[in-house]
mmCIF file of C-alpha atoms and ligand atoms in Angstrom:
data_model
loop_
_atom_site.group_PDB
_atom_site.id
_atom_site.type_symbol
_atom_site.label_atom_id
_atom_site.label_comp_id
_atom_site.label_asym_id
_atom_site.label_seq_id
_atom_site.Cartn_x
_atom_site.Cartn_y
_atom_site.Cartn_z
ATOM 1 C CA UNK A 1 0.000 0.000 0.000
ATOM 2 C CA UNK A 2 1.439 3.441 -1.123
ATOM 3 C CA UNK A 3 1.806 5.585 2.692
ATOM 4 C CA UNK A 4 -0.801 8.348 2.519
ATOM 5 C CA UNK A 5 0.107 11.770 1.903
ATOM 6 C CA UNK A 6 1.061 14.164 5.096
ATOM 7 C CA UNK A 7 -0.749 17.690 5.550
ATOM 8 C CA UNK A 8 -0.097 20.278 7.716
ATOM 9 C CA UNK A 9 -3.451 22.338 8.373
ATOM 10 C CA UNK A 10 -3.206 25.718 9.415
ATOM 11 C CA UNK A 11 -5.751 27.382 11.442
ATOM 12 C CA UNK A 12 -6.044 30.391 13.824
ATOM 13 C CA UNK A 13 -9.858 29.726 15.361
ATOM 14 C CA UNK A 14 -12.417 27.359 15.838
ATOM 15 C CA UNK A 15 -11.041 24.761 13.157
ATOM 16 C CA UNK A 16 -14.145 23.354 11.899
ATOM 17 C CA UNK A 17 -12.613 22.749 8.501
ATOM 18 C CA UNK A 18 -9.764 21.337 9.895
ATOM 19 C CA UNK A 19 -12.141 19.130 11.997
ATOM 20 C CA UNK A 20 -13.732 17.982 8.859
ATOM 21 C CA UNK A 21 -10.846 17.019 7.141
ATOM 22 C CA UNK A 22 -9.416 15.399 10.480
ATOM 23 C CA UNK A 23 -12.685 13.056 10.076
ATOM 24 C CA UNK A 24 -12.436 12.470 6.284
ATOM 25 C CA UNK A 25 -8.783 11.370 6.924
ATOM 26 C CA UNK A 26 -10.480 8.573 9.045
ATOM 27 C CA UNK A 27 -11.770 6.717 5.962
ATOM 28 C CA UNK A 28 -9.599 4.089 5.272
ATOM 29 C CA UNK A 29 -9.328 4.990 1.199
ATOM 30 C CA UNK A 30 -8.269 8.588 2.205
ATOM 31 C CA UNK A 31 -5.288 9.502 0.640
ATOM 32 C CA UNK A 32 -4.058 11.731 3.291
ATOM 33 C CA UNK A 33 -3.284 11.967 6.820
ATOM 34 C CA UNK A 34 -3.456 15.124 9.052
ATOM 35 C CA UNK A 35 0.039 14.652 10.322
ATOM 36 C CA UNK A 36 -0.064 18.089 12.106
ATOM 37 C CA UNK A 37 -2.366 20.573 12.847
ATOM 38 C CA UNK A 38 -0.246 24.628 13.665
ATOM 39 C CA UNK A 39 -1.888 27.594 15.091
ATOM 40 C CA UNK A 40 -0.042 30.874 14.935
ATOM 41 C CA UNK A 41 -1.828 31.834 18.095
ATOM 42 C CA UNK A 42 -2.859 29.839 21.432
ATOM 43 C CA UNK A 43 -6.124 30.337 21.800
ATOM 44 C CA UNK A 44 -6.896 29.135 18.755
ATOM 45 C CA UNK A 45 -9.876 26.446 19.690
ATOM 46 C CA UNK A 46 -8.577 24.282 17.275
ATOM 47 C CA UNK A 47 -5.784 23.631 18.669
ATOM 48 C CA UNK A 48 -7.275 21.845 21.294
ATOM 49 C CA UNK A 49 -9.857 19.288 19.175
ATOM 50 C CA UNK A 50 -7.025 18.650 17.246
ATOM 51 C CA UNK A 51 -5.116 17.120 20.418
ATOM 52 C CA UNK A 52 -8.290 15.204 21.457
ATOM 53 C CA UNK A 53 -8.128 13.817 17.591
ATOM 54 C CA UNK A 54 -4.890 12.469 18.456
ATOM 55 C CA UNK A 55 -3.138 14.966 16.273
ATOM 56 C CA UNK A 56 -0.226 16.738 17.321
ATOM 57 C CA UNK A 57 -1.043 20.434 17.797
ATOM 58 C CA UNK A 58 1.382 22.600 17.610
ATOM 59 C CA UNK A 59 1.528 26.426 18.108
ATOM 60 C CA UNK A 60 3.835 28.916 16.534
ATOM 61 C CA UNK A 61 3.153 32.165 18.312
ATOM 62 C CA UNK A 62 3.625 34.750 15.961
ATOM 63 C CA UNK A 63 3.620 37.441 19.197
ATOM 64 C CA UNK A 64 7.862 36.813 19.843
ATOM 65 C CA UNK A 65 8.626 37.783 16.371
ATOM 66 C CA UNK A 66 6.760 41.154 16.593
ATOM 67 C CA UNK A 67 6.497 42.632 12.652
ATOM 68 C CA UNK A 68 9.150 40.052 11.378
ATOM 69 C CA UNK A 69 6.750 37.849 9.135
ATOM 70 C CA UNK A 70 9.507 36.152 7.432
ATOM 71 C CA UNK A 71 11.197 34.794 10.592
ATOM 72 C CA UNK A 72 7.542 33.205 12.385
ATOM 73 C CA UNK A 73 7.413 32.046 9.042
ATOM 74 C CA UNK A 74 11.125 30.321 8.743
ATOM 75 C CA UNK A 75 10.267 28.559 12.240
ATOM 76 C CA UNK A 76 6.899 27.386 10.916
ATOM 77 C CA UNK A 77 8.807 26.385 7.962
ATOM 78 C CA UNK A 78 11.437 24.112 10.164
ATOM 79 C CA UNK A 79 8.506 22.546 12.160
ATOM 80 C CA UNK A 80 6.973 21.345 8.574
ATOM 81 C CA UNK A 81 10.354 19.905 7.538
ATOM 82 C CA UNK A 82 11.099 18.523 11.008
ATOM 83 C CA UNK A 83 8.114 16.092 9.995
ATOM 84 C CA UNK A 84 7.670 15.285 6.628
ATOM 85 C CA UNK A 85 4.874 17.266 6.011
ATOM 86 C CA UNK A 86 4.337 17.405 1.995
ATOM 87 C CA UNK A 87 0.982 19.591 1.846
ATOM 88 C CA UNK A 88 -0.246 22.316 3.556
ATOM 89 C CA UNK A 89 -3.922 23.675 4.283
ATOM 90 C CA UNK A 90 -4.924 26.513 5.190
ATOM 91 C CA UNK A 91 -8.481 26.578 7.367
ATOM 92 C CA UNK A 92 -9.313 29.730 8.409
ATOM 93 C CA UNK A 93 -5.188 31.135 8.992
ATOM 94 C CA UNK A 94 -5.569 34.587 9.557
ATOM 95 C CA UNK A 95 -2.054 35.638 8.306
ATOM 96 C CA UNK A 96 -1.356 37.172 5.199
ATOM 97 C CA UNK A 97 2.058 34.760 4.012
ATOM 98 C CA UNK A 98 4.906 36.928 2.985
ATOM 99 C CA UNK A 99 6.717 35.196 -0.589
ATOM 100 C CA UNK A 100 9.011 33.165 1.595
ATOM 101 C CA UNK A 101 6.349 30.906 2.708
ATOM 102 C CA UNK A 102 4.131 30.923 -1.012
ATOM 103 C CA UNK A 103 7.617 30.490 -2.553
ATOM 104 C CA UNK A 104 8.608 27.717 -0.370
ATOM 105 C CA UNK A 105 5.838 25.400 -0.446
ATOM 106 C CA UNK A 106 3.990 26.832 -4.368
ATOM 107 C CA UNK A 107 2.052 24.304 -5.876
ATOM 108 C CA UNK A 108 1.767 22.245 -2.526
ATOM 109 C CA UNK A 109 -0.450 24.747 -0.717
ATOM 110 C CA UNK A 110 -4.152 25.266 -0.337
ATOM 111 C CA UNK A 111 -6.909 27.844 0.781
ATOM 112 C CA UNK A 112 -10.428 27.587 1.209
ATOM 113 C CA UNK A 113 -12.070 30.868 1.054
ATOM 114 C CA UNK A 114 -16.059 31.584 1.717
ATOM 115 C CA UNK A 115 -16.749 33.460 -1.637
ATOM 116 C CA UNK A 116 -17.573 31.990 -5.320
ATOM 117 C CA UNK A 117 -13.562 33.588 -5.927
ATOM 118 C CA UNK A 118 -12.673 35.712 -7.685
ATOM 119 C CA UNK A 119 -15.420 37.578 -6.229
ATOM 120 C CA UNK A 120 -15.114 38.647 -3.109
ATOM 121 C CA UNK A 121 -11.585 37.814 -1.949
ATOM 122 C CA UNK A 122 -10.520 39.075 1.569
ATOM 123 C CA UNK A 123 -12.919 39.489 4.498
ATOM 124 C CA UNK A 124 -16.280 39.819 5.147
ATOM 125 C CA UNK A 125 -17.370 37.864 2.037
ATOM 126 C CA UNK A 126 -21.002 37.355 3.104
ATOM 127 C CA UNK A 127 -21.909 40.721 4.125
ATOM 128 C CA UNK A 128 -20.456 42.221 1.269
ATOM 129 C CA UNK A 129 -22.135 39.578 -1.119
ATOM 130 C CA UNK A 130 -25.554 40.285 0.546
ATOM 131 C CA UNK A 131 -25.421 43.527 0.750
ATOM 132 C CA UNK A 132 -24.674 43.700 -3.505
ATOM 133 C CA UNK A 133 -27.989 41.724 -3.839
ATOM 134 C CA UNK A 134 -26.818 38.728 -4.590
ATOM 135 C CA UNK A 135 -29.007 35.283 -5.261
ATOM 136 C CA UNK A 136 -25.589 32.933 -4.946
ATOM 137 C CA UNK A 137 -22.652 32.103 -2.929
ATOM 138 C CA UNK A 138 -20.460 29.713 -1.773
ATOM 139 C CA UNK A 139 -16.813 28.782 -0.991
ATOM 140 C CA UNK A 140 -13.883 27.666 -3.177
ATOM 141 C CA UNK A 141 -10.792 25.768 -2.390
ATOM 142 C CA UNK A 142 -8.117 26.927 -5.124
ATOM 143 C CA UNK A 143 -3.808 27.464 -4.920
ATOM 144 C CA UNK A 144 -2.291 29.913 -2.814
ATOM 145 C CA UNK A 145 0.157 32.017 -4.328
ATOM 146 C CA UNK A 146 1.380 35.758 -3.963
ATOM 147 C CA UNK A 147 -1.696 37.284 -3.955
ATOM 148 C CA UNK A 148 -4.397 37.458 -1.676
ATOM 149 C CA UNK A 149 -7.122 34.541 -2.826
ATOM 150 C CA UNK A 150 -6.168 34.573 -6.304
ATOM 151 C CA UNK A 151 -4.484 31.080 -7.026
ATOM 152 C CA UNK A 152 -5.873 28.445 -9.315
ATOM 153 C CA UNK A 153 -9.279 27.319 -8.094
ATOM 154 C CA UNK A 154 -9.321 23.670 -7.535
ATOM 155 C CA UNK A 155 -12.958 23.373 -6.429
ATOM 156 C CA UNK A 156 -16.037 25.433 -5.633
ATOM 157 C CA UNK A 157 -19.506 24.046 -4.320
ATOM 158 C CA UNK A 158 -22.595 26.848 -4.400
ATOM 159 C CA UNK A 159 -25.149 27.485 -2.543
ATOM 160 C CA UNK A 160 -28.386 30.121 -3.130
ATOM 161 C CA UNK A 161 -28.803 33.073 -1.082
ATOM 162 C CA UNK A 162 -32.918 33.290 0.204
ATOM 163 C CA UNK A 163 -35.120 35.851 1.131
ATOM 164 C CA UNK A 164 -34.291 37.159 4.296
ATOM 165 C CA UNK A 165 -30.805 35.612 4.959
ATOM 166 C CA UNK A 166 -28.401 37.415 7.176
ATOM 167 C CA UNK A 167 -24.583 36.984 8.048
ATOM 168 C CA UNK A 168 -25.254 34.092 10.693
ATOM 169 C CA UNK A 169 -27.749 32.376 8.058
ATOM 170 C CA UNK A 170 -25.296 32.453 4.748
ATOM 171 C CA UNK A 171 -22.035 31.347 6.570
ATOM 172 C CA UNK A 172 -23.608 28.580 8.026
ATOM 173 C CA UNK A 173 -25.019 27.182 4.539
ATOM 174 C CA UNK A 174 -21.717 27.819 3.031
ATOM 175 C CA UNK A 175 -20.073 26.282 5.798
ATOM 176 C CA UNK A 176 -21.639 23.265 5.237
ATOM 177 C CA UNK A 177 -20.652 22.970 1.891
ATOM 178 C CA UNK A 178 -16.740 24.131 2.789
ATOM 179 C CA UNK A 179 -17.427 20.653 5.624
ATOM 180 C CA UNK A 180 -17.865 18.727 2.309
ATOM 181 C CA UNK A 181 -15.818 20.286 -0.530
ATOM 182 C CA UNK A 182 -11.994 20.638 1.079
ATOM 183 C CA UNK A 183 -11.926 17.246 2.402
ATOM 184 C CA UNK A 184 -12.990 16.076 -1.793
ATOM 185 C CA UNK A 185 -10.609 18.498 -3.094
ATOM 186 C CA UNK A 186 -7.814 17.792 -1.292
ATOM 187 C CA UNK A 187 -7.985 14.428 -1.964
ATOM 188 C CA UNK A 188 -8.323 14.678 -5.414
ATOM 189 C CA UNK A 189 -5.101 16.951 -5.128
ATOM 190 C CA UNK A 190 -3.034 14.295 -3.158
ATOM 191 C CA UNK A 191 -4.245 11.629 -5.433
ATOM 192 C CA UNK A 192 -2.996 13.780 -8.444
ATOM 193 C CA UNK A 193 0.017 14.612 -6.621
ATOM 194 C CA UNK A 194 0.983 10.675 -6.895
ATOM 195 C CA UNK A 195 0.600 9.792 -10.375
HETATM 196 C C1 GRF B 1 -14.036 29.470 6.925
HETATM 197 O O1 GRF B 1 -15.198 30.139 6.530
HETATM 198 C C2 GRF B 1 -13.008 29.488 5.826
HETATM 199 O O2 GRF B 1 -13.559 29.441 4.553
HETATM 200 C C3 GRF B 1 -12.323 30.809 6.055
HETATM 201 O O3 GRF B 1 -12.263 30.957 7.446
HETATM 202 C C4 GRF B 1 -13.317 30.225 8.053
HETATM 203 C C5 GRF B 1 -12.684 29.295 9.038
HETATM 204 O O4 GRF B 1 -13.638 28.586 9.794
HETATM 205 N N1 GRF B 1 -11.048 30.845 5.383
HETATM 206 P P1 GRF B 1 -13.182 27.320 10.633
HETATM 207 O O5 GRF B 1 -12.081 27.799 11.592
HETATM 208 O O6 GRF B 1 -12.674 26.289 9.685
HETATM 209 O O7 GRF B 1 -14.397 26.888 11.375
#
């Protein structure tokens, strides 16, 4: 049997997409494993229903290195390295990556943003989509690369926007659908990645 494919997932809060891919790498077909699951803060919640998983949970602060990006990202770097880790994804990181990260690990890193990219990129995707009017949304897992949601899009699931929705009601449909659609597109990615 060929040894499943080790990813890193990156979060800074609650983790619920990590959590879902955490479960999907249960499945015995899966073709990855959740090897490691980094915060850059340590009260990410994450961090901690990653550790009941199992996983190991490990937190970079980013506070010691003050403004220095580069260098919380050269020690985040080292702790990927130290462990084999061949894919990273990104679940809600709220850190904009200088190039030294995107350059290190291109084509082996992946977002998933709460938008139908490339609209809405950035924050406060659902507010801004229901406040333009609107009738669809959704999320999409793509690439990262130098700028800010903009890599090839690997995936996208949609949803419909109803009468009456707020915030609270969008993000939780779309959320659903991110629960489903980065665990399929990642493996499909690490199956590609082998042959
Ligand atoms: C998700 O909506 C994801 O698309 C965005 O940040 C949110 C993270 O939520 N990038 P969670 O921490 O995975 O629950």
């Amino acid at each position: 049997m060929t040894s499943k494919t080790k990813v890193a997932v990156f979060i800074s809060g609650r983790g619920s997409n990590m959590e879902a891919l955490v479960r999907a790498a249960q499945t015995p077909d899966c073709p990855f494993e959740i090897a490691l699951v980094l915060a850059n803060k340590p009260e990410a919640g994450g961090l901690a229903t990653a550790q009941a998983a199992g996983i190991e949970a490990l937190c970079v602060d980013q506070k010691p290195f003050g403004k220095d990006r580069e260098a919380h990202e050269r020690a985040i770097d080292g702790a990927l390295r130290e462990r084999g880790i061949q894919v990273i994804a990104l679940a809600g990181y709220m850190r904009i990556l200088t190039p030294f990260l995107v350059d290190a690990w291109e084509g082996r890193m992946l977002n998933i943003h709460p938008s139908l990219l490339p609209a809405y990129p950035s924050l406060d995707t659902h507010s801004r989509a229901l406040t333009a009017g609107e009738t669809e949304a959704g999320c999409t897992v793509h690439l990262v690369t130098a700028g800010v949601d903009e890599g090839p899009i690997l995936g996208q699931a949609r949803v419909p926007i109803l009468p009456g929705d707020d915030e609270h009601a969008l993000s939780t449909r779309v959320l659903e659908q991110e629960h489903r659609l980065y665990p399929e597109t990642l493996a499909t990615f690490c199956r590609a990645l082998r042959s």
